Amino acid sequence: MKSFAKLLALPMVAALLTAQTTPDIKVEPVPSPDVLRSEAFVAAQYALISGAAAAVDRVTARFAAGSGQLAVLEQERDKKLAELEAVDRQFSALIERGSAVPEEERRALTQRRATIRDEVTAIEAKIQKDFPQYFDLTRPKALDIAQVQKLLNADEAMLMILVSDDATYTWAITREKSTWSRSEAMKSAALADKVNLLRASMEVDGARGSGRQPPPSAQPDAVAPGAKVFDRKLSYEIYKELIAPVEDVLAGKQVLLTNVTGPLTSLPLALLVTAPPEGADTDRSAVATSPWLIDRYALAELPSVSSLRALRCLLIANPRDAHPGCDTRATATAATQARGGVALAAYGAPTLLGQYSAATGRSVTPDLAGKMYNGKLADTEKLRALAYLPQAKAELESLGKTFGARADVVLGDAATETAVKGSKSIPAARFVVFSTHGLLATEVGDNAEPGLVFTPPKTATPLDDGLLTASEVAELKLTADLVALSACNTAAGDGKAGAEGLSGLARAFFFAGARSLLVSHWAVSDAATSILMQTTFDNIQQGDVAGRARALQSAMQTVRNQGAGQFVNPKYWAAFTLVGEPGK
């Protein structure tokens, strides 16, 4: 993100944010700080929308390259827009010709232009009818502070952090008040260095799908030779600079909705330390007593500030369930598909052939990064060579027992891409869980989509090549309150402005209708993830924890306290982030 101050269209807002005054120059009366703060908040959102435009364009292009209904509509719309652009060029030529243009030619071109505009409008109306959340998530409109305040609950606060080349700007908003802060110490380059250092300490043995299982006698939090140690002091510095200055406004709130940019998109805020750390970072007992941000707030990340309106006014099973802060026009377009009797739809633990090698301590699966496609379809043999996931099978079976007769659990040979696309339980389920390999776009090939791996067919077809891609996910019909992607790297952000991340695989689930997602930021511990997932859903199912954000918050604390505290390091418990609606 370039200098935010340069992007602001309002000089008075820029002056407010940079705390500059020019007393010798007579100016018009300055609006109140509240007005200027809200104007800056809106300007920041438009800056973010501009920064993410390339990512949104890539998603739209991938839809157009597909073959589903949404892709067909997008192709038709793009074709008509190209025709409209050509007609506009002809109009420019007419203007240059002036009075030499025959009236009949002018009238015909005007009629042609109107006809094309009507056709574009009809296509967009069709998209809006069949995919009501699509335009709202791909073309978000900025919300001012007052609009955000109406959409917040009494126990919630919003934190928006804009990372820029010149500084990082933080806004904190509750229903009652708002504030902002600016940190030059955490400008983009400096913050990226700190985030990269923290991320470098997140590698774990026993990562899901790696086949690298530590021997029973090993200490899960032992530091291997050459491994990086999580730097709690560095974590605290980020908290102190970006969040501590606005915490007076956050005081007393239990749920914190966040929207972050740049390097912070690859760092879960849950692992920020909220007080100067004591003891050594290699001392398990010292780490265990650290105060973490997740202990102070239940956290939920928003794809954008405006997505709060989409999630609470549009992506709802019944318009009557819309948030009181929604306007009537928004709630009138809400989805009305009712759920059936299925509470949980869980698919995963696909049949794969990758094996564990005792000699190397790793899976014998070869390095297939960037080589997962054979033409336009995924290479089924390379997918089949990925490591089998025994803990994924145990995890889904355990979740099936939690939900009993109201669960549809599909495993092994039956867990195919065809089964997912043709499932009757997935569209109706309140909770959807996929426990499998998650492949980043960089792992499957150039200009390819991220996706989830299922049991590959013998022969790849457009319907089933074993890889459920982002554009295929977007065409699923969901009414799920929560979709959990129990796999590695499913958040997929690379920390760059306008990069993929939630605009890829995770965002596709919002297109499909999900109200919240549970996604991971790195290669997760198989053992710790199984505990985290089971505990999260136990909390939700038993009603002991009100809301998905609090359920995850409690589950993270459970993982940290497991046994003798072998999972106290945040690399075990902090990988997963709740994205979207935090509520029940």
Coordinates of C-alpha atoms in Angstrom, one line a residue:
M1 CA 0.0 0.0 0.0
K2 CA 1.4 3.4 -1.0
S3 CA 1.5 6.3 1.4
F4 CA -2.1 6.6 2.7
A5 CA -1.7 10.3 3.3
K6 CA -1.1 10.8 -0.4
L7 CA -4.2 8.7 -1.3
L8 CA -6.5 10.8 0.8
A9 CA -8.6 13.2 -1.3
L10 CA -9.4 15.5 1.7
P11 CA -6.5 17.7 2.8
M12 CA -8.1 18.3 6.2
V13 CA -8.2 14.5 6.8
A14 CA -4.6 14.2 5.9
A15 CA -3.8 17.0 8.2
L16 CA -5.7 15.3 11.0
L17 CA -4.0 11.9 10.5
T18 CA -0.5 13.4 10.3
A19 CA -1.1 15.8 13.2
Q20 CA 0.2 18.7 11.2
T21 CA -1.1 22.3 11.7
T22 CA -0.3 25.5 9.9
P23 CA -1.5 28.3 12.2
D24 CA -0.2 31.1 10.0
I25 CA -2.6 30.2 7.2
K26 CA -6.2 31.1 7.4
V27 CA -8.5 28.2 6.5
E28 CA -12.1 27.4 6.6
P29 CA -13.5 26.0 9.9
V30 CA -12.3 22.4 10.4
P31 CA -15.0 19.8 10.8
S32 CA -15.2 18.1 14.1
P33 CA -12.7 15.3 14.9
D34 CA -15.5 12.8 14.7
V35 CA -16.4 13.8 11.2
L36 CA -12.8 13.8 10.0
R37 CA -12.1 10.5 11.6
S38 CA -15.1 9.0 9.8
E39 CA -14.0 10.5 6.5
A40 CA -10.5 9.1 7.0
F41 CA -12.0 5.7 7.8
V42 CA -14.0 5.7 4.5
A43 CA -11.0 6.9 2.5
A44 CA -8.9 4.1 4.0
Q45 CA -11.5 1.6 2.8
Y46 CA -11.4 2.9 -0.7
A47 CA -7.7 2.7 -0.6
L48 CA -7.9 -0.9 0.4
I49 CA -10.5 -1.6 -2.3
S50 CA -8.1 -0.1 -4.8
G51 CA -5.3 -2.2 -3.5
A52 CA -7.3 -5.4 -3.7
A53 CA -8.7 -4.7 -7.2
A54 CA -6.1 -6.9 -8.9
A55 CA -7.0 -9.8 -6.7
V56 CA -10.7 -9.4 -7.3
D57 CA -10.1 -9.2 -11.0
R58 CA -8.2 -12.5 -10.9
V59 CA -11.1 -14.1 -9.1
T60 CA -13.5 -12.8 -11.7
A61 CA -11.2 -14.0 -14.5
R62 CA -11.1 -17.5 -13.0
F63 CA -14.9 -17.6 -12.9
A64 CA -15.0 -16.7 -16.6
A65 CA -12.6 -19.5 -17.3
G66 CA -14.9 -22.1 -15.7
S67 CA -18.0 -23.7 -17.0
G68 CA -20.6 -23.2 -14.3
Q69 CA -23.7 -20.9 -14.3
L70 CA -21.9 -18.0 -12.7
A71 CA -19.0 -18.3 -15.1
V72 CA -21.4 -18.3 -18.1
L73 CA -23.1 -15.2 -16.8
E74 CA -19.8 -13.5 -16.2
Q75 CA -18.6 -14.4 -19.8
E76 CA -21.9 -13.0 -21.2
R77 CA -21.5 -9.8 -19.2
D78 CA -17.9 -9.3 -20.2
K79 CA -18.8 -9.8 -23.8
K80 CA -21.5 -7.2 -23.7
L81 CA -19.3 -4.8 -21.8
A82 CA -16.7 -5.2 -24.6
E83 CA -19.4 -4.4 -27.2
L84 CA -20.5 -1.4 -25.1
E85 CA -16.9 -0.1 -25.1
A86 CA -16.7 -0.5 -28.9
V87 CA -19.9 1.5 -29.3
D88 CA -18.6 4.2 -27.0
R89 CA -15.5 4.5 -29.2
Q90 CA -17.8 4.9 -32.2
F91 CA -19.6 7.6 -30.4
S92 CA -16.3 9.4 -29.9
A93 CA -15.7 9.2 -33.6
L94 CA -19.1 10.6 -34.3
I95 CA -18.4 13.6 -32.1
E96 CA -15.2 14.3 -34.1
R97 CA -17.2 14.2 -37.3
G98 CA -19.7 16.7 -35.9
S99 CA -22.5 17.8 -38.2
A100 CA -21.3 15.5 -41.0
V101 CA -22.9 12.5 -39.3
P102 CA -26.3 11.5 -40.8
E103 CA -29.1 11.5 -38.3
E104 CA -30.0 7.9 -39.1
E105 CA -26.5 6.7 -38.3
R106 CA -26.6 8.7 -35.0
R107 CA -30.0 7.3 -34.1
A108 CA -29.0 3.7 -34.9
L109 CA -25.8 3.9 -32.8
T110 CA -27.8 5.4 -29.9
Q111 CA -30.3 2.6 -30.1
R112 CA -27.5 0.0 -30.2
R113 CA -25.9 1.5 -27.1
A114 CA -29.2 1.5 -25.2
T115 CA -29.9 -2.1 -26.2
I116 CA -26.5 -3.3 -25.0
R117 CA -26.9 -1.4 -21.7
D118 CA -30.3 -3.1 -21.2
E119 CA -28.7 -6.5 -21.9
V120 CA -25.9 -5.8 -19.3
T121 CA -28.5 -4.8 -16.8
A122 CA -30.5 -8.0 -17.4
I123 CA -27.4 -10.2 -16.9
E124 CA -26.4 -8.4 -13.7
A125 CA -30.0 -8.8 -12.4
K126 CA -29.7 -12.5 -13.1
I127 CA -26.4 -12.7 -11.2
Q128 CA -27.9 -10.7 -8.3
K129 CA -30.9 -13.0 -8.2
D130 CA -29.0 -16.3 -8.4
F131 CA -25.9 -15.2 -6.5
P132 CA -27.0 -12.3 -4.3
Q133 CA -23.8 -12.0 -2.4
Y134 CA -21.5 -11.9 -5.4
F135 CA -21.5 -8.2 -6.2
D136 CA -21.6 -7.3 -2.6
L137 CA -18.3 -9.1 -1.9
T138 CA -16.5 -8.3 -5.1
R139 CA -17.5 -4.6 -5.3
P140 CA -17.8 -3.6 -1.7
K141 CA -19.0 -0.1 -0.8
A142 CA -17.2 1.7 2.1
L143 CA -19.1 2.1 5.3
D144 CA -18.7 5.2 7.5
I145 CA -18.2 4.9 11.3
A146 CA -21.9 5.6 12.0
Q147 CA -22.9 2.8 9.7
V148 CA -20.5 0.4 11.3
Q149 CA -21.7 1.3 14.8
K150 CA -25.3 0.4 13.8
L151 CA -24.2 -3.1 12.7
L152 CA -22.1 -3.9 15.8
N153 CA -23.5 -5.7 18.8
A154 CA -23.2 -4.4 22.4
D155 CA -20.3 -6.7 23.2
E156 CA -18.4 -6.1 20.0
A157 CA -15.8 -3.7 18.7
M158 CA -14.2 -3.3 15.2
L159 CA -10.5 -2.9 14.6
M160 CA -9.3 -1.8 11.1
I161 CA -5.5 -1.6 10.5
L162 CA -4.3 -0.1 7.3
V163 CA -0.6 -0.8 6.6
S164 CA 1.0 1.9 4.4
D165 CA 4.5 2.8 3.2
D166 CA 4.7 5.8 5.5
A167 CA 2.9 4.4 8.6
T168 CA 0.3 2.1 9.9
Y169 CA -3.1 3.5 10.8
T170 CA -5.5 1.8 13.3
W171 CA -9.2 2.6 13.8
A172 CA -11.1 1.2 16.8
I173 CA -14.9 1.5 16.8
T174 CA -17.7 0.4 19.2
R175 CA -21.4 1.3 19.2
E176 CA -20.6 4.1 21.6
K177 CA -17.4 5.7 20.4
S178 CA -14.4 5.5 18.1
T179 CA -10.7 6.5 17.9
W180 CA -7.6 6.1 15.7
S181 CA -3.8 6.0 16.0
R182 CA -0.8 6.2 13.7
S183 CA 2.5 4.4 14.0
E184 CA 5.5 5.3 11.9
A185 CA 7.5 2.6 13.7
M186 CA 5.3 0.0 12.0
K187 CA 5.3 1.2 8.4
S188 CA 5.0 -1.5 5.8
A189 CA 8.6 -2.5 5.4
A190 CA 9.4 -2.6 9.1
L191 CA 6.2 -4.5 9.9
A192 CA 6.9 -7.0 7.2
D193 CA 10.3 -7.8 8.7
K194 CA 8.8 -8.4 12.1
V195 CA 6.0 -10.6 10.7
N196 CA 8.4 -12.6 8.7
L197 CA 10.5 -13.3 11.8
L198 CA 7.5 -14.5 13.7
R199 CA 6.2 -16.6 10.8
A200 CA 9.6 -18.3 10.5
S201 CA 9.1 -19.9 14.0
M202 CA 5.8 -21.6 13.0
E203 CA 7.1 -24.8 11.5
V204 CA 5.9 -27.9 13.5
D205 CA 6.6 -31.6 13.5
G206 CA 3.5 -33.7 12.8
A207 CA 2.2 -31.1 10.3
R208 CA -1.1 -32.2 8.7
G209 CA -0.2 -34.2 5.6
S210 CA 3.5 -33.9 6.0
G211 CA 3.9 -37.4 7.3
R212 CA 6.5 -36.0 9.7
Q213 CA 5.3 -37.5 13.0
P214 CA 7.6 -37.1 16.0
P215 CA 8.4 -40.2 18.0
P216 CA 6.2 -40.6 21.2
S217 CA 9.1 -39.7 23.4
A218 CA 9.8 -36.4 21.7
Q219 CA 8.8 -33.1 23.4
P220 CA 6.4 -31.4 21.0
D221 CA 7.7 -28.0 21.9
A222 CA 11.3 -28.9 21.9
V223 CA 13.5 -26.6 19.7
A224 CA 15.1 -28.5 16.9
P225 CA 18.7 -27.5 15.8
G226 CA 18.5 -24.5 13.5
A227 CA 14.8 -23.9 14.3
K228 CA 13.5 -20.4 15.0
V229 CA 12.1 -19.6 18.5
F230 CA 8.9 -17.6 18.7
D231 CA 9.9 -14.1 19.8
R232 CA 7.4 -12.9 22.4
K233 CA 9.1 -9.5 22.7
L234 CA 8.6 -8.9 19.0
S235 CA 5.0 -10.0 19.2
Y236 CA 4.5 -7.5 22.1
E237 CA 6.1 -4.7 20.0
I238 CA 3.5 -5.1 17.3
Y239 CA 0.7 -5.1 19.9
K240 CA 2.1 -2.1 21.7
E241 CA 2.4 0.0 18.5
L242 CA -0.8 -0.9 16.8
I243 CA -3.5 -2.0 19.3
A244 CA -2.5 -0.7 22.7
P245 CA -3.0 3.0 21.7
V246 CA -6.7 2.4 20.9
E247 CA -7.6 0.0 23.7
D248 CA -9.4 2.6 25.8
V249 CA -12.2 2.4 23.3
L250 CA -12.1 -1.4 23.2
A251 CA -12.3 -1.7 27.0
G252 CA -15.1 -4.0 28.2
K253 CA -15.8 -5.5 24.8
Q254 CA -15.6 -9.3 24.5
V255 CA -15.6 -9.8 20.7
L256 CA -13.2 -8.0 18.4
L257 CA -13.9 -7.9 14.6
T258 CA -10.7 -7.1 12.6
N259 CA -9.9 -6.1 9.1
V260 CA -6.1 -5.9 8.5
T261 CA -3.9 -5.4 5.4
G262 CA -0.4 -6.0 4.1
P263 CA 1.9 -8.2 6.3
L264 CA -0.7 -8.6 9.0
T265 CA -2.9 -10.7 6.6
S266 CA -0.4 -13.6 7.2
L267 CA -0.2 -13.2 11.0
P268 CA -3.1 -14.2 13.3
L269 CA -3.6 -11.4 15.8
A270 CA -4.4 -14.1 18.4
L271 CA -0.7 -14.6 19.0
L272 CA 0.1 -11.0 19.9
V273 CA 1.4 -10.7 23.5
T274 CA -0.3 -7.9 25.5
A275 CA 2.4 -7.3 28.2
P276 CA 6.2 -7.2 28.3
P277 CA 7.2 -10.9 28.3
E278 CA 8.9 -12.5 31.3
G279 CA 11.3 -15.4 31.3
A280 CA 13.0 -17.1 28.3
D281 CA 11.2 -17.8 25.1
T282 CA 12.5 -21.4 25.2
D283 CA 11.0 -21.9 28.7
R284 CA 7.7 -23.7 28.4
S285 CA 6.4 -22.4 31.8
A286 CA 7.3 -18.8 30.8
V287 CA 5.5 -19.1 27.5
A288 CA 2.5 -20.7 29.2
T289 CA 2.0 -17.7 31.5
S290 CA 2.2 -15.2 28.6
P291 CA -0.9 -12.9 28.2
W292 CA -2.2 -13.3 24.6
L293 CA -4.6 -11.1 22.7
I294 CA -6.9 -14.1 22.2
D295 CA -7.3 -14.3 26.0
R296 CA -8.6 -10.7 26.0
Y297 CA -10.9 -10.9 23.0
A298 CA -12.6 -13.5 20.9
L299 CA -11.4 -12.6 17.5
A300 CA -13.1 -12.7 14.1
E301 CA -11.6 -11.4 10.9
L302 CA -13.6 -9.6 8.2
P303 CA -12.7 -9.8 4.5
S304 CA -13.5 -6.1 4.4
V305 CA -15.3 -3.6 6.6
S306 CA -18.2 -3.6 4.2
S307 CA -18.6 -7.3 4.4
L308 CA -20.0 -6.8 7.9
R309 CA -23.2 -5.5 6.1
A310 CA -23.1 -8.4 3.7
L311 CA -22.8 -11.0 6.4
R312 CA -25.5 -9.5 8.7
C313 CA -27.9 -8.2 6.1
L314 CA -27.5 -10.4 3.0
L315 CA -25.9 -13.8 3.8
I316 CA -28.7 -14.9 6.1
A317 CA -31.1 -17.9 5.9
N318 CA -34.1 -15.7 6.7
P319 CA -34.5 -12.0 6.2
R320 CA -36.1 -11.8 9.7
D321 CA -32.8 -12.8 11.1
A322 CA -31.1 -9.7 9.7
H323 CA -29.2 -7.5 12.2
P324 CA -31.3 -4.6 13.6
G325 CA -28.8 -2.2 12.0
C326 CA -29.6 -3.3 8.5
D327 CA -31.6 -1.2 6.2
T328 CA -34.8 -2.6 4.7
R329 CA -33.5 -2.6 1.2
A330 CA -30.6 -4.8 2.1
T331 CA -32.6 -7.4 4.0
A332 CA -35.1 -7.7 1.2
T333 CA -32.5 -9.5 -0.9
A334 CA -31.4 -12.0 1.7
A335 CA -31.3 -15.7 0.8
T336 CA -34.3 -17.6 1.9
Q337 CA -33.2 -21.2 1.5
A338 CA -34.2 -23.2 4.6
R339 CA -32.0 -25.8 6.3
G340 CA -33.0 -29.4 6.5
G341 CA -32.3 -31.8 9.4
V342 CA -28.6 -32.0 8.9
A343 CA -26.5 -30.0 11.4
L344 CA -23.0 -31.2 10.1
A345 CA -21.7 -32.1 6.7
A346 CA -18.2 -33.4 6.9
Y347 CA -16.1 -34.6 4.0
G348 CA -12.4 -35.6 3.9
A349 CA -9.6 -38.0 4.7
P350 CA -9.4 -38.9 1.0
T351 CA -7.8 -42.1 -0.2
L352 CA -4.2 -41.1 -1.0
L353 CA -1.0 -43.1 -1.3
G354 CA 1.7 -40.9 0.2
Q355 CA 3.5 -42.8 2.9
Y356 CA 5.7 -41.9 5.9
S357 CA 9.5 -42.6 5.6
A358 CA 11.2 -43.5 8.9
A359 CA 14.6 -42.8 7.2
T360 CA 13.9 -39.2 6.5
G361 CA 11.1 -38.4 9.0
R362 CA 9.0 -37.0 6.2
S363 CA 6.4 -38.1 3.7
V364 CA 7.8 -39.8 0.6
T365 CA 5.5 -37.6 -1.4
P366 CA 7.8 -35.8 -4.0
D367 CA 8.0 -32.1 -4.3
L368 CA 5.1 -31.4 -6.6
A369 CA 4.9 -27.6 -6.2
G370 CA 3.7 -26.0 -9.4
K371 CA 3.2 -29.4 -11.1
M372 CA -0.3 -30.4 -10.1
Y373 CA -2.0 -29.8 -13.5
N374 CA -2.1 -31.8 -16.7
G375 CA -3.5 -29.4 -19.2
K376 CA -6.6 -27.7 -17.8
L377 CA -7.4 -30.5 -15.3
A378 CA -5.5 -31.6 -12.1
D379 CA -3.2 -34.5 -12.6
T380 CA -4.9 -37.3 -10.7
E381 CA -1.8 -39.4 -10.2
K382 CA 0.1 -36.5 -8.6
L383 CA -2.8 -35.8 -6.3
R384 CA -3.0 -39.5 -5.4
A385 CA 0.7 -39.3 -4.4
L386 CA 0.0 -36.9 -1.6
A387 CA 0.2 -38.2 1.9
Y388 CA -2.8 -40.0 3.5
L389 CA -4.3 -38.2 6.5
P390 CA -5.1 -40.6 9.4
Q391 CA -5.8 -37.9 11.9
A392 CA -8.3 -36.3 9.5
K393 CA -10.3 -39.5 9.5
A394 CA -10.3 -39.7 13.3
E395 CA -11.2 -36.1 13.5
L396 CA -14.3 -36.4 11.3
E397 CA -15.4 -39.6 12.9
S398 CA -15.2 -37.8 16.3
L399 CA -17.2 -34.9 15.0
G400 CA -19.8 -37.3 13.6
K401 CA -20.3 -38.8 17.1
T402 CA -20.7 -35.2 18.5
F403 CA -23.6 -34.5 16.2
G404 CA -25.0 -38.0 16.0
A405 CA -27.9 -38.6 13.7
R406 CA -27.8 -35.1 12.5
A407 CA -24.3 -35.6 10.9
D408 CA -23.4 -36.6 7.4
V409 CA -19.8 -37.8 7.4
V410 CA -18.2 -38.9 4.1
L411 CA -14.6 -40.4 4.2
G412 CA -12.1 -42.3 2.2
D413 CA -13.1 -43.6 -1.2
A414 CA -16.5 -41.9 -0.9
A415 CA -14.9 -38.5 -0.3
T416 CA -14.8 -37.4 -4.0
E417 CA -15.2 -34.1 -5.7
T418 CA -18.3 -35.5 -7.4
A419 CA -19.8 -36.3 -3.9
V420 CA -19.1 -32.8 -2.7
K421 CA -20.7 -31.2 -5.8
G422 CA -23.7 -33.5 -5.7
S423 CA -24.2 -33.5 -1.9
K424 CA -27.7 -32.8 -0.6
S425 CA -26.4 -32.3 3.0
I426 CA -23.8 -29.6 2.2
P427 CA -26.4 -27.0 1.0
A428 CA -28.6 -27.6 4.1
A429 CA -26.0 -28.1 6.9
R430 CA -25.4 -25.5 9.5
F431 CA -21.8 -26.6 9.8
V432 CA -19.6 -27.8 7.0
V433 CA -16.1 -29.3 7.6
F434 CA -13.5 -30.3 5.0
S435 CA -10.6 -32.2 6.5
T436 CA -8.0 -32.7 3.8
H437 CA -5.0 -31.2 1.9
G438 CA -5.4 -27.5 1.0
L439 CA -3.2 -26.5 -1.9
L440 CA -2.2 -22.9 -2.5
A441 CA -2.2 -21.4 -6.0
T442 CA 1.6 -21.4 -6.0
E443 CA 1.5 -25.1 -5.2
V444 CA -0.7 -26.2 -8.1
G445 CA 0.9 -24.2 -11.0
D446 CA 1.2 -20.9 -12.8
N447 CA -2.1 -19.0 -13.1
A448 CA -3.9 -21.9 -11.3
E449 CA -6.4 -21.8 -8.5
P450 CA -6.1 -22.9 -4.9
G451 CA -8.2 -25.9 -4.0
L452 CA -9.1 -28.8 -1.7
V453 CA -8.0 -32.3 -2.5
F454 CA -10.4 -35.2 -2.6
T455 CA -10.1 -38.9 -3.6
P456 CA -8.9 -38.6 -7.2
P457 CA -10.9 -40.5 -9.9
K458 CA -9.1 -42.9 -12.3
T459 CA -9.6 -40.4 -15.1
A460 CA -9.9 -36.7 -14.7
T461 CA -13.0 -34.9 -16.0
P462 CA -14.3 -31.3 -15.8
L463 CA -16.7 -32.6 -13.1
D464 CA -14.1 -34.4 -11.1
D465 CA -10.4 -34.2 -11.3
G466 CA -9.8 -34.6 -7.5
L467 CA -9.2 -30.9 -6.9
L468 CA -12.2 -28.7 -5.8
T469 CA -11.0 -25.3 -7.0
A470 CA -12.0 -21.8 -5.8
S471 CA -14.3 -21.1 -8.7
E472 CA -16.0 -24.5 -8.2
V473 CA -16.4 -23.8 -4.5
A474 CA -18.1 -20.5 -5.4
E475 CA -20.8 -22.3 -7.3
L476 CA -21.8 -24.5 -4.3
K477 CA -25.0 -23.5 -2.6
L478 CA -24.4 -23.0 1.1
T479 CA -26.4 -21.7 4.0
A480 CA -23.7 -22.7 6.5
D481 CA -23.1 -20.6 9.6
L482 CA -19.5 -22.0 9.7
V483 CA -17.3 -23.8 7.1
A484 CA -14.1 -25.2 8.6
L485 CA -11.2 -25.9 6.3
S486 CA -9.2 -28.3 8.5
A487 CA -6.1 -28.3 6.3
C488 CA -2.8 -26.4 5.9
N489 CA -2.5 -22.9 4.6
T490 CA -6.2 -22.4 3.8
A491 CA -6.1 -18.7 4.6
A492 CA -3.3 -18.5 2.0
G493 CA -2.4 -14.8 2.3
D494 CA 1.1 -13.8 1.4
G495 CA 1.0 -10.5 3.2
K496 CA 1.2 -8.3 0.1
A497 CA -1.2 -5.5 -0.7
G498 CA -3.8 -6.8 -3.2
A499 CA -2.6 -10.4 -2.9
E500 CA -4.7 -13.5 -2.8
G501 CA -5.5 -14.8 0.7
L502 CA -9.1 -14.3 1.4
S503 CA -9.7 -13.3 -2.3
G504 CA -8.8 -16.9 -3.2
L505 CA -10.1 -20.2 -1.7
A506 CA -11.5 -18.7 1.5
R507 CA -13.3 -15.9 -0.3
A508 CA -14.9 -18.4 -2.6
F509 CA -16.8 -19.9 0.3
F510 CA -18.3 -16.5 1.0
F511 CA -19.4 -16.4 -2.6
A512 CA -21.1 -19.7 -2.0
G513 CA -23.0 -18.4 1.0
A514 CA -21.0 -19.2 4.1
R515 CA -21.3 -16.8 6.9
S516 CA -18.0 -17.6 8.6
L517 CA -14.9 -19.7 7.9
L518 CA -12.3 -21.4 10.0
V519 CA -9.0 -21.2 8.0
S520 CA -5.3 -21.8 8.7
H521 CA -2.2 -19.6 8.2
W522 CA 0.5 -22.3 8.1
A523 CA 1.1 -26.0 8.0
V524 CA -0.8 -27.1 11.1
S525 CA 0.0 -29.7 13.7
D526 CA -2.1 -32.8 13.0
A527 CA -2.5 -33.7 16.7
A528 CA -3.2 -30.1 17.9
T529 CA -5.6 -29.4 15.1
S530 CA -7.7 -32.4 15.9
I531 CA -8.0 -31.2 19.5
L532 CA -8.8 -27.7 18.3
M533 CA -11.5 -28.7 15.9
Q534 CA -13.2 -31.2 18.2
T535 CA -13.2 -28.7 21.1
T536 CA -14.5 -25.8 19.0
F537 CA -17.5 -27.8 17.7
D538 CA -18.1 -29.3 21.2
N539 CA -18.3 -25.8 22.6
I540 CA -20.7 -24.7 19.8
Q541 CA -22.8 -27.9 20.1
Q542 CA -23.1 -27.9 23.9
G543 CA -23.9 -24.2 24.1
D544 CA -21.2 -23.7 26.7
V545 CA -19.7 -20.9 24.7
A546 CA -21.9 -18.3 23.1
G547 CA -20.8 -17.8 19.5
R548 CA -18.3 -19.2 17.1
A549 CA -15.6 -16.7 18.0
R550 CA -15.8 -17.5 21.7
A551 CA -15.9 -21.2 20.9
L552 CA -12.6 -20.9 19.0
Q553 CA -11.1 -18.7 21.7
S554 CA -11.9 -21.4 24.4
A555 CA -10.6 -24.2 22.1
M556 CA -7.3 -22.4 21.8
Q557 CA -7.0 -22.2 25.5
T558 CA -7.8 -25.9 25.8
V559 CA -5.0 -26.8 23.3
R560 CA -2.5 -24.6 25.3
N561 CA -3.5 -26.4 28.5
Q562 CA -3.5 -29.9 27.0
G563 CA -1.6 -32.5 29.1
A564 CA 1.6 -31.1 30.4
G565 CA 1.4 -28.0 28.3
Q566 CA 3.2 -29.5 25.3
F567 CA 1.2 -27.2 22.9
V568 CA 1.8 -23.9 24.7
N569 CA 3.7 -22.5 21.7
P570 CA 1.4 -20.5 19.4
K571 CA 2.6 -22.5 16.4
Y572 CA 0.3 -25.2 17.7
W573 CA -2.8 -23.3 18.7
A574 CA -2.8 -19.9 16.8
A575 CA -2.8 -21.0 13.1
F576 CA -6.6 -21.0 12.7
T577 CA -8.5 -17.8 12.3
L578 CA -12.3 -17.3 12.3
V579 CA -13.2 -15.2 9.3
G580 CA -16.7 -13.7 9.0
E581 CA -19.7 -13.6 11.3
P582 CA -18.6 -14.3 14.9
G583 CA -22.0 -15.0 16.4
K584 CA -24.1 -18.0 17.2

